[in-house]
Coordinates of N, CA and C and ligand atoms in Angstrom, one line a residue:
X2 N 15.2 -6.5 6.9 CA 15.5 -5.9 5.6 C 16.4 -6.8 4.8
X3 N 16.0 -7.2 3.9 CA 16.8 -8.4 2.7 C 17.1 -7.4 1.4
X4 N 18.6 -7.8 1.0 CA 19.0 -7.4 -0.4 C 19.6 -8.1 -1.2
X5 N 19.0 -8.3 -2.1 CA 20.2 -8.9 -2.8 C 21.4 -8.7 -3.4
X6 N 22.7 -9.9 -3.6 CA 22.4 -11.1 -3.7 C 23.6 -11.6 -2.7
X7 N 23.1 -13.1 -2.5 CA 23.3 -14.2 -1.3 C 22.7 -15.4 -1.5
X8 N 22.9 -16.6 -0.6 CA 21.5 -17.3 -0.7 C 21.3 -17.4 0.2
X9 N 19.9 -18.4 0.6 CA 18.8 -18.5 1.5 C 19.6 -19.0 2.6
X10 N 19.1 -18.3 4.1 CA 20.1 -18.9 5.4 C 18.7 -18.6 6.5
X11 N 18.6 -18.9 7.6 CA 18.0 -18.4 8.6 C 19.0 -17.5 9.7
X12 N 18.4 -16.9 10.8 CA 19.0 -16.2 11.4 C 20.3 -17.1 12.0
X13 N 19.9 -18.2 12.0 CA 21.3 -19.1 12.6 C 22.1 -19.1 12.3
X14 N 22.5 -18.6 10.9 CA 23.7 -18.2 10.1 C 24.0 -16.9 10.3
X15 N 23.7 -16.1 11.4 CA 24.5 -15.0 11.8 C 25.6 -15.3 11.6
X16 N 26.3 -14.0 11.0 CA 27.4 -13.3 11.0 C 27.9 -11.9 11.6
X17 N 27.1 -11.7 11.8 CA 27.7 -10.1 12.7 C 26.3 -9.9 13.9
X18 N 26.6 -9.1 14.4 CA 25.5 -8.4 15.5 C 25.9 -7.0 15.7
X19 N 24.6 -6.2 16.4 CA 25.1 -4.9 16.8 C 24.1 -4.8 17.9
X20 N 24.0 -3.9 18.9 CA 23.4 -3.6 20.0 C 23.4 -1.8 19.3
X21 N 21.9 -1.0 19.4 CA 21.6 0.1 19.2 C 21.3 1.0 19.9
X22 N 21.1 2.0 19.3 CA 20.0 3.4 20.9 C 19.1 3.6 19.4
X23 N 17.7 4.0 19.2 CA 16.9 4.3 18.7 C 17.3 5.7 18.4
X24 N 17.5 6.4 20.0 CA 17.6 7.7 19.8 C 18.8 7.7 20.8
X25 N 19.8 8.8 20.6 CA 21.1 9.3 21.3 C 21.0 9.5 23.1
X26 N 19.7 9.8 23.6 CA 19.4 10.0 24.7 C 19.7 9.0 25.4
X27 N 19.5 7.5 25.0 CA 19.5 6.7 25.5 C 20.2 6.6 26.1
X28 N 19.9 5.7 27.8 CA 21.1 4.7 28.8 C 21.6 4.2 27.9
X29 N 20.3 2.8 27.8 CA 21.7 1.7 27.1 C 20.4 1.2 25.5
X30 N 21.6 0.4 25.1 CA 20.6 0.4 23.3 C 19.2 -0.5 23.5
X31 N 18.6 0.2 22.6 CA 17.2 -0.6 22.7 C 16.9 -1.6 21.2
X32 N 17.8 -1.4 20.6 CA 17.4 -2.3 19.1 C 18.8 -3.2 18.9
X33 N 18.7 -4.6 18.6 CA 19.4 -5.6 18.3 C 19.5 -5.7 16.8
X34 N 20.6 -5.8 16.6 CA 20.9 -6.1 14.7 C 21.4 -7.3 14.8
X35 N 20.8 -8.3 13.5 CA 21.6 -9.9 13.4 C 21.5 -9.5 12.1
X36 N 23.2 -10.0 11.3 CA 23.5 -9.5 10.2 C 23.1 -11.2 9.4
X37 N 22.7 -11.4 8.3 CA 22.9 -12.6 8.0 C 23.5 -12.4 6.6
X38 N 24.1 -13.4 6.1 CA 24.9 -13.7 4.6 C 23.7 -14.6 3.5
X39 N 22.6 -14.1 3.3 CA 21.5 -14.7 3.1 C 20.4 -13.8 2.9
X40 N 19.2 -14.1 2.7 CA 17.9 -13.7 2.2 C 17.3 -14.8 3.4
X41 N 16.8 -13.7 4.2 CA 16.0 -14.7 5.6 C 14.5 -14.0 5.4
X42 N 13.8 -15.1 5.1 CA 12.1 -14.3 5.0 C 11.8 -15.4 6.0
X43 N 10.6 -15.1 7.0 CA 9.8 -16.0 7.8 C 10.7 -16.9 8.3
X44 N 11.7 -16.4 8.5 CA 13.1 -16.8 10.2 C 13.3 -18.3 8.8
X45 N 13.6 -17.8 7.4 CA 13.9 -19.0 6.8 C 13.1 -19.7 6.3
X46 N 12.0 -20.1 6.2 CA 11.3 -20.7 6.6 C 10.2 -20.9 4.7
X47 N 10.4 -19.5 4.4 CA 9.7 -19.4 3.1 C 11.1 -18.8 2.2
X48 N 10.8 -20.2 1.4 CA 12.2 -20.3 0.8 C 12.1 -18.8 -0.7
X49 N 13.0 -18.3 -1.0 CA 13.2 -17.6 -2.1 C 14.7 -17.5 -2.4
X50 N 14.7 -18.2 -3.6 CA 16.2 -18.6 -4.8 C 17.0 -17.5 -4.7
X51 N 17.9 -17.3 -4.6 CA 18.9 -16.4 -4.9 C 19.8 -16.3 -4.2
X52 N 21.1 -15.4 -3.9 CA 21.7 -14.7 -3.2 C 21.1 -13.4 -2.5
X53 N 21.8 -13.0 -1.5 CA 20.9 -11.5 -0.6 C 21.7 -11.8 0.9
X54 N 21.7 -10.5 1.4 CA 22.1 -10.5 2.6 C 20.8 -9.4 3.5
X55 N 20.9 -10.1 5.1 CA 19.5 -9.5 5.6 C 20.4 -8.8 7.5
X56 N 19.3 -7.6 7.4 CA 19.5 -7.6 8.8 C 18.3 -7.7 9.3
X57 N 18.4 -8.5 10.7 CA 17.3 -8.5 11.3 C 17.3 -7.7 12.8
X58 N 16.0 -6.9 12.1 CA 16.0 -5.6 13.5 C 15.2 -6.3 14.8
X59 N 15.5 -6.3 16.0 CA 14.8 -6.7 16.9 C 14.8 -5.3 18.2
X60 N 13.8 -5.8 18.5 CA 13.1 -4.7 18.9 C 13.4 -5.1 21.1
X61 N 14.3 -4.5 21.5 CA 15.1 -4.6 22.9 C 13.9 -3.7 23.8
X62 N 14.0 -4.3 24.9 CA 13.3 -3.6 26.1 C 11.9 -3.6 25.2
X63 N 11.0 -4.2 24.9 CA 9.3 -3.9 24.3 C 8.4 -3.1 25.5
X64 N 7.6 -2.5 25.1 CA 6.8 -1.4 25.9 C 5.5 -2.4 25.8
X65 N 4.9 -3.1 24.9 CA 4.1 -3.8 24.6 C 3.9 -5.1 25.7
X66 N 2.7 -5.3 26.0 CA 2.5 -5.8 27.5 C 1.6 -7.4 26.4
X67 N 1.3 -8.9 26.7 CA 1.2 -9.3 26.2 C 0.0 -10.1 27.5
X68 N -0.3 -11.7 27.3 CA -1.0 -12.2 28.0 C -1.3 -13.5 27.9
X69 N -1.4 -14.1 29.3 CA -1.4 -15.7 29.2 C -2.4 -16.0 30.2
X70 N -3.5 -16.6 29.6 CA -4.7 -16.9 30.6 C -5.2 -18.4 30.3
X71 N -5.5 -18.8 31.5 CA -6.0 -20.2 31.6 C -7.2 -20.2 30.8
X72 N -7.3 -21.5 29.9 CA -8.6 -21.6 28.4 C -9.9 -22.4 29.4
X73 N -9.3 -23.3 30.7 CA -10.3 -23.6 31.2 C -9.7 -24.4 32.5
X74 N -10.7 -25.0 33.7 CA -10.3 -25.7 34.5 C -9.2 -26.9 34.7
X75 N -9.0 -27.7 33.3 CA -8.2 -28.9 33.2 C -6.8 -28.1 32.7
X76 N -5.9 -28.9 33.6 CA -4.8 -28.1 33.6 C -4.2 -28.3 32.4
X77 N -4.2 -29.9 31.8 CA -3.6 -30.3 30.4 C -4.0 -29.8 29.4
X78 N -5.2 -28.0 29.5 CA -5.4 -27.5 28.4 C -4.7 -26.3 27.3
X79 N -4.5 -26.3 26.7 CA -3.3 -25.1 26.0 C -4.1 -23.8 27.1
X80 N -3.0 -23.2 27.3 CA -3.2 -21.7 28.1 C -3.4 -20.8 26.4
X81 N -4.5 -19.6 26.7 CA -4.4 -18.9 25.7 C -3.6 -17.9 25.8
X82 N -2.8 -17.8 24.8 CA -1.9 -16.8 24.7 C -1.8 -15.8 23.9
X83 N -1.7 -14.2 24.2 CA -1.8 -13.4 23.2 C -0.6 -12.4 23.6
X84 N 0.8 -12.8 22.5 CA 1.5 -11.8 22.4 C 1.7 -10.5 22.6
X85 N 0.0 -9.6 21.6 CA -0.1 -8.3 21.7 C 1.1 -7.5 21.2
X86 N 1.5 -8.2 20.1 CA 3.3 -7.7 19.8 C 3.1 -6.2 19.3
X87 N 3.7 -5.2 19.3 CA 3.5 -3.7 18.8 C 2.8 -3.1 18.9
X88 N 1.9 -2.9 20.3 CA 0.5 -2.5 20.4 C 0.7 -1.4 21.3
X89 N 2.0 -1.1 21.6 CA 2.7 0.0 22.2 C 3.0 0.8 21.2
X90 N 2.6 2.1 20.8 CA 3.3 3.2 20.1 C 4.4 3.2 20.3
X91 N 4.9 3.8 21.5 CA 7.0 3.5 21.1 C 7.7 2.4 21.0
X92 N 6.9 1.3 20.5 CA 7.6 0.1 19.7 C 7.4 -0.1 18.1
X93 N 6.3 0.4 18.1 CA 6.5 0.7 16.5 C 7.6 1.9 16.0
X94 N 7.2 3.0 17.1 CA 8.4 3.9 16.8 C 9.6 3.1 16.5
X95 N 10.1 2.8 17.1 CA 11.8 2.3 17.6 C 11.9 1.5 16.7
X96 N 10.8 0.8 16.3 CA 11.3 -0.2 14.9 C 11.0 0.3 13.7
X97 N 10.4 1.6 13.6 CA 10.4 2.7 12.5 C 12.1 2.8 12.2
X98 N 12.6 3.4 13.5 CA 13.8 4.2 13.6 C 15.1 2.8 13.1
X99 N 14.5 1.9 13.7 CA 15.6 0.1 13.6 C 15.5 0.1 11.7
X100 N 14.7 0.0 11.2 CA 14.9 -0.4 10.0 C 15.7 0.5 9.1
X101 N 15.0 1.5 9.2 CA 15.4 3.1 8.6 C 17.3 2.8 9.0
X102 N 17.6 2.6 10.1 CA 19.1 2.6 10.6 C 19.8 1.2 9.4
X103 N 19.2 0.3 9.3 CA 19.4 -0.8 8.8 C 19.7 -0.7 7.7
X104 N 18.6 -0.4 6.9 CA 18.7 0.3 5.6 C 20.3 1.6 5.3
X105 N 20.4 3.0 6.2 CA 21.2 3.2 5.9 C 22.6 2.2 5.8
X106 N 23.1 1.5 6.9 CA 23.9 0.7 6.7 C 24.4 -0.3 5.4
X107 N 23.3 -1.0 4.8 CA 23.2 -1.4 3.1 C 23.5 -0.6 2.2
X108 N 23.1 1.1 2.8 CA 23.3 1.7 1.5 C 24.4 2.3 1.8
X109 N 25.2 2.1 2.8 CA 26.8 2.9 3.0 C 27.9 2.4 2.3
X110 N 28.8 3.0 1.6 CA 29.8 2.7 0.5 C 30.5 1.3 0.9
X111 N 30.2 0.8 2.2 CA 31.6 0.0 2.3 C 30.7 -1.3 1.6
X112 N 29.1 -1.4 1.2 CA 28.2 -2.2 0.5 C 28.1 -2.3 -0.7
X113 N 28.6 -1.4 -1.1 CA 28.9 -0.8 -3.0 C 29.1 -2.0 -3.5
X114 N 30.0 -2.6 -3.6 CA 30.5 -3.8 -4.3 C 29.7 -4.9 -4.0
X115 N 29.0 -5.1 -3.2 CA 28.2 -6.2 -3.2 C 26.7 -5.9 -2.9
X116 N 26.2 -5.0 -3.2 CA 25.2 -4.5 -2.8 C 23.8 -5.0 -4.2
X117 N 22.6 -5.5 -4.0 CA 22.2 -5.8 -5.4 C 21.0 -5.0 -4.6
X118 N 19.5 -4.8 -5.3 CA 18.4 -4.2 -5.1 C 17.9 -4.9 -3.8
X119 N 17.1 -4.2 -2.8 CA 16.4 -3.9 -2.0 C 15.0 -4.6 -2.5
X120 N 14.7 -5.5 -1.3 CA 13.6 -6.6 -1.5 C 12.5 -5.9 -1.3
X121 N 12.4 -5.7 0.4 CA 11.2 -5.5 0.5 C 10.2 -4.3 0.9
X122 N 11.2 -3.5 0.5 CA 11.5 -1.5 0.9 C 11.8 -0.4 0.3
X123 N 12.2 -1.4 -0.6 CA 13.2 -0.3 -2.5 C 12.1 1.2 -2.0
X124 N 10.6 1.1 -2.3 CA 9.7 2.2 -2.4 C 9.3 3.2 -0.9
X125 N 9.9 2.1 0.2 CA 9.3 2.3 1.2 C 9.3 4.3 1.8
X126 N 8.2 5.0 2.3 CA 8.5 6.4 2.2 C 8.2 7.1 3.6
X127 N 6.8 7.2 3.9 CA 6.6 8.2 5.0 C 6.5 6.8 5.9
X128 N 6.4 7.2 7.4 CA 6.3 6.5 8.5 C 5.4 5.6 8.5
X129 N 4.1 5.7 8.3 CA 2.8 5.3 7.9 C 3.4 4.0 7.0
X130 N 3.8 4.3 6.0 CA 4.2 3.1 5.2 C 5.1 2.3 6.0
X131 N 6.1 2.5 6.5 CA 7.0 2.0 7.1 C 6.4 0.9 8.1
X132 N 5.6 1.5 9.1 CA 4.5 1.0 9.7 C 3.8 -0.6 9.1
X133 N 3.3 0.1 8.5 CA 2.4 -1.2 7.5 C 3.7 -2.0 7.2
X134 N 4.4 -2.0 6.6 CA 5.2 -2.9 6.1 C 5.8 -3.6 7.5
X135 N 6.1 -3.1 8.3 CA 6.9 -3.5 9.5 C 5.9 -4.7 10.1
X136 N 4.3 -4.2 10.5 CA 3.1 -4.8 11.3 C 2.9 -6.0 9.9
X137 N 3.4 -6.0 8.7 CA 3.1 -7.2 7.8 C 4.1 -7.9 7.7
X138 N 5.2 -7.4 7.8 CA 6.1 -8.6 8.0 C 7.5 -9.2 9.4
X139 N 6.8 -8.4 10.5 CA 7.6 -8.6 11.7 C 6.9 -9.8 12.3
X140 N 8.1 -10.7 13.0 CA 7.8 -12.3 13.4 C 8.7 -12.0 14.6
X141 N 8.4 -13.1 15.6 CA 9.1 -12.9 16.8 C 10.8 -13.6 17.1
X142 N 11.2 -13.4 17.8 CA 12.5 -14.0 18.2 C 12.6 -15.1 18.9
X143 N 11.9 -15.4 19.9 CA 11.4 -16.3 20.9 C 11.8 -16.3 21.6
X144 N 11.9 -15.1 22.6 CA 12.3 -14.5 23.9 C 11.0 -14.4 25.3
X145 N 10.0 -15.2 25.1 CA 9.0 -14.8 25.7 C 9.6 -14.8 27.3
X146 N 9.4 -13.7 28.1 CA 9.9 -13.9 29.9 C 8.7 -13.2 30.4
X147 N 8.6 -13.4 31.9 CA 8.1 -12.6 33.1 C 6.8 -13.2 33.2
X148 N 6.3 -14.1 32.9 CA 4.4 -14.3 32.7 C 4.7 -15.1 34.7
X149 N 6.0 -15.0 34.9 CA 5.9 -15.8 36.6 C 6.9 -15.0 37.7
X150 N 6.5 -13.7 37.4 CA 7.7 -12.2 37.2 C 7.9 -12.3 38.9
X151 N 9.6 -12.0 39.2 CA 10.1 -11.6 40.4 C 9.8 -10.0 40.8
X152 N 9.6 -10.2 42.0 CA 9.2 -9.0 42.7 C 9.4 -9.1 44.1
X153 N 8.7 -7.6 44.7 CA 9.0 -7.7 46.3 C 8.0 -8.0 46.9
X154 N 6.5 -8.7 46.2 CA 5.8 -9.2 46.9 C 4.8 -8.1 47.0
X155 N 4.8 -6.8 46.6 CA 4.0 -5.7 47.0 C 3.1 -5.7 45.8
X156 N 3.4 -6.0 44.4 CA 2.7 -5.8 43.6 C 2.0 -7.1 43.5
X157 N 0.6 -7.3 42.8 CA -0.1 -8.3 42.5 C 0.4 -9.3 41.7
X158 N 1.1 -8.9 40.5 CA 1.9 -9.3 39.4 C 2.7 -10.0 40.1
X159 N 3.7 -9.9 41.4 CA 4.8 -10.8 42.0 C 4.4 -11.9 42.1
X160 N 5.1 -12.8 41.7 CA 4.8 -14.0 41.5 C 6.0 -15.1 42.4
X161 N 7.5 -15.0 42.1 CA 8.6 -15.0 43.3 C 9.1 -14.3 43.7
X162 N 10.0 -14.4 44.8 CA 10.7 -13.3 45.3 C 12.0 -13.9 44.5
X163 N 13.1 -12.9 45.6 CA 14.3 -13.4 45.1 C 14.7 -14.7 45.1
X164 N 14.2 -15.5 46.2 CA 14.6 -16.9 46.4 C 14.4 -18.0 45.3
X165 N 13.5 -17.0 44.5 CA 12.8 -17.7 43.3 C 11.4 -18.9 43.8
X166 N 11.2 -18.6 45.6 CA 9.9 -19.2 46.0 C 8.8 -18.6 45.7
X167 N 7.6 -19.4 45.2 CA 6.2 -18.5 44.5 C 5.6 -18.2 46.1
X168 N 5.1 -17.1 45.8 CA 4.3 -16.2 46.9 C 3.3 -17.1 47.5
X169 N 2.9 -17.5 48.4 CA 1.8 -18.3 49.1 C 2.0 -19.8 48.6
X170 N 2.8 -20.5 48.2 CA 3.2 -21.8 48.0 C 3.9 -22.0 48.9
X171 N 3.9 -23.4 49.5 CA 5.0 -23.4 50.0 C 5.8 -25.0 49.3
X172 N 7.2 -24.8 49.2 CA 7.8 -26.0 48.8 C 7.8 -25.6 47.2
X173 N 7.8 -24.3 46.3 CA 7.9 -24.7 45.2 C 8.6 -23.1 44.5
X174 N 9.6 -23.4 43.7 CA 10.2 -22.5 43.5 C 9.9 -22.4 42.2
X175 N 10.3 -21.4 41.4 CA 10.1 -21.0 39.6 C 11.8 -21.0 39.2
X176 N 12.3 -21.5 38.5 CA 13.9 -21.3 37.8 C 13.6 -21.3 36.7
X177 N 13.4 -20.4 35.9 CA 13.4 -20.3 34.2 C 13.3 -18.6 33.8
X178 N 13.1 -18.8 32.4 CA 13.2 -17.4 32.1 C 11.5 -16.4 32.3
X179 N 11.1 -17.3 32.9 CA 9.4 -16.7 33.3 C 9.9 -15.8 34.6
X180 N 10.9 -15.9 35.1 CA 11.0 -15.0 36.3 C 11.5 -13.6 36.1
X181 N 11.7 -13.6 34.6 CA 12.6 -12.0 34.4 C 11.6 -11.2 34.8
X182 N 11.7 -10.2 35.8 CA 10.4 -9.0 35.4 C 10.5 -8.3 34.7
X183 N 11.7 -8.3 33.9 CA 11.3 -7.4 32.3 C 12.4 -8.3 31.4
X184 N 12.3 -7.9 30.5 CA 13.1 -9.0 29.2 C 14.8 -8.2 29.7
X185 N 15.8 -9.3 29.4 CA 17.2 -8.3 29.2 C 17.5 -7.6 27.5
X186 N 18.5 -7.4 27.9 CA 18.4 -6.1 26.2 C 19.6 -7.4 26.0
X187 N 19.3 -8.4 25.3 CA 20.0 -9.5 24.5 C 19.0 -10.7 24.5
X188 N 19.9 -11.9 23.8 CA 18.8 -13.5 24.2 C 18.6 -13.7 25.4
X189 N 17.9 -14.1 25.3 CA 17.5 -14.6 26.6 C 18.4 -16.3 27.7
X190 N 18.9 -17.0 26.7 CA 19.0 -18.2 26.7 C 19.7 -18.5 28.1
X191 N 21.6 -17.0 28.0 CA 22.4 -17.7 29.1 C 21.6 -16.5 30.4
X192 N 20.8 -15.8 29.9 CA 20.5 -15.9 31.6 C 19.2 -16.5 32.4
X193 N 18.7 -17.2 31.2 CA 18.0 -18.5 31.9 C 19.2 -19.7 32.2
X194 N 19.6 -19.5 31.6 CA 21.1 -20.7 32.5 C 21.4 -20.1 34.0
X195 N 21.6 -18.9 33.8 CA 21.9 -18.1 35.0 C 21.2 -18.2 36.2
X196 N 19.8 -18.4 35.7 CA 18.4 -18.4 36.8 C 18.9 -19.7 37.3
X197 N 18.9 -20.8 36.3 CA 18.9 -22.3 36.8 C 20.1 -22.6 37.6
X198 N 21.2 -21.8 37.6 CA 22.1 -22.5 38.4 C 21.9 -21.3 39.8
X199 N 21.6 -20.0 39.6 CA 21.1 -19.4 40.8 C 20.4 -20.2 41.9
X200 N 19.0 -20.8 41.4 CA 18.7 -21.6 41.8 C 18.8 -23.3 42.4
X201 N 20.0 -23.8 41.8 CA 20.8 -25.3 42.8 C 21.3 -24.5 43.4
X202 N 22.1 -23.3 43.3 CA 22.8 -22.7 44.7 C 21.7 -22.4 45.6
X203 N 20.4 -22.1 45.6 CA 19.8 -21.5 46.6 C 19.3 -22.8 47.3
X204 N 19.2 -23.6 46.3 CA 18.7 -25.1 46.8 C 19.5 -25.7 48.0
X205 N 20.5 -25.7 47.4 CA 21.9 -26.5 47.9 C 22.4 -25.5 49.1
X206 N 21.9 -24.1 49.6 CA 22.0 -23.5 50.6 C 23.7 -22.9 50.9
X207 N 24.2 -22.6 49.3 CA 25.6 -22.0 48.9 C 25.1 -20.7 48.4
Ligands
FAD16 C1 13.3 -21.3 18.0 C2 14.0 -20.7 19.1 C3 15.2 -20.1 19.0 C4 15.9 -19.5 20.0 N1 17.1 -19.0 19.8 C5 17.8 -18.5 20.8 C6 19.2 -18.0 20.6 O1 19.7 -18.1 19.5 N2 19.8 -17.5 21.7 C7 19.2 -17.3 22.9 O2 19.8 -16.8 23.8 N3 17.9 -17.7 23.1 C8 17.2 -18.3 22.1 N4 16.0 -18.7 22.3 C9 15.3 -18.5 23.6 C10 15.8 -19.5 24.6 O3 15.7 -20.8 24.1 C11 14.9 -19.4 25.9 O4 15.0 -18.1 26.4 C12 15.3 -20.4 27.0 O5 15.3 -21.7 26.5 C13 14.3 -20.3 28.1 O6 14.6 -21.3 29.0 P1 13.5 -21.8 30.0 O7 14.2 -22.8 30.9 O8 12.8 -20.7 30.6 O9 12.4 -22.6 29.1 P2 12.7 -23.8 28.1 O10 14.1 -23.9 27.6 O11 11.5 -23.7 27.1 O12 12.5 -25.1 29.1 C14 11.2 -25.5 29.5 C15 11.3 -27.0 29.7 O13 10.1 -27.4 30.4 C16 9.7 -28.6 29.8 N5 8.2 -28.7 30.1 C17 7.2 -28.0 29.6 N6 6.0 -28.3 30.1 C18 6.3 -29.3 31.0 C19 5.5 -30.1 31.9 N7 4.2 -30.0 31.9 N8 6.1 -31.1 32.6 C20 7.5 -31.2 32.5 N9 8.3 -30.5 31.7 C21 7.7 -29.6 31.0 C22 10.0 -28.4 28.3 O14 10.0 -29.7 27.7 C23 11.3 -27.8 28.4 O15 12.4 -28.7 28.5 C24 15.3 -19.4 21.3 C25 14.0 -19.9 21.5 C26 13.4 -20.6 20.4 C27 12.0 -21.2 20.7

């Protein structure tokens, strides 16, 4: 959600964050806010003049299941890959609910003073709409995990155990963020650092 006015930044010019619940029931939150001091269209990327300030809703814990398959026998060939991003109903939900939440916050009094018109949503109405607008202009974070998912070995999908040794290999472990079996509700980054030093300690037999 972008408003003006500000100028052009990408999300790397965060300024604030927030961790959310979609709905009150929740354990723990399922939608990420990155506030920026800017107008961020296409993670920055498609420039538009002005001042604006944006929040960017991300969408925590996805229900949406994705896919990575081999394009052919030669190994140096791109694997095909299909995101499958929002192909889960309660992810479109949740990011119904993420924006809608985002939007009130722009329009709450402590925004008054610096608050200019509403980019890409001024009109936006029933869910349906909300929808469309979301599926046309949502882009990913670059959190991809699990396509080499830990488990107990019972499901087909296991790929390491805890040791981070792949099932029927022997001599070859996984340390990266391909081992989460599900994404964490934040970046991903320090607990792929986490993986990699888990693993010299398992190496190193500490
Ligand atoms: C644009 C972008 C922005 C991001 N911003 C953030 C952020 O702000 N905060 C955050 O927490 N996370 C961020 N992430 C996610 C974070 O970078 C990843 O979760 C993390 O780097 C994953 O670590 P990894 O070790 O699994 O994979 P990678 O960091 O991708 O490491 C894989 C390594 O394997 C090497 N490699 C690949 N193929 C081969 C091969 N055949 N032989 C030898 N080496 C090979 C690659 O060169 C690379 O060094 C961002 C990701 C991207 C792409």
């Amino acid at each position: 959600m972008a408003q003006e006015p500000h100028r052009q930044t990408d999300l790397a010019d965060c300024r604030g964050g927030a961790f959310l619940k979609s709905s009150p029931d929740l354990e723990t939150p399922d939608l990420q806010f990155t506030f920026a001091p800017g107008i961020v269209i296409n993670h920055g990327k498609t420039m538009r003049p002005g001042h604006g300030m944006s929040i960017h809703v991300a969408l925590l814990k996805p229900r949406s299941r994705g896919a990575v398959k081999l394009a052919s026998a030669d190994p140096g060939a791109a694997p095909l890959i299909d995101p499958q991003y929002l192909t889960h109903a309660d992810d479109i939900r949740r990011m119904i609910a993420g924006v809608k939440r985002a939007r009130e916050i722009f329009r709450s009094a402590e925004f008054d003073r610096i608050r200019g018109k509403e980019l890409h949503s001024a009109d936006a109405g029933s869910d349906e709409d909300w929808q469309a607008r979301i599926r046309s202009r949502a882009d990913t974070l670059y959190h991809p995990v699990g396509t080499c998912r830990m488990g107990n070995g019972k499901d087909r999908f296991d790929v390491v155990g805890a040791d981070l040794k792949v099932y029927g290999v022997e001599g070859l472990r996984v340390a990266d963020a391909s081992v989460m079996p599900e994404i964490v509700s934040a970046n991903t980054n320090a607990g792929s650092m986490m993986i990699g030093w888990k693993a010299a300690d398992l190496i190193m037999g500490s």
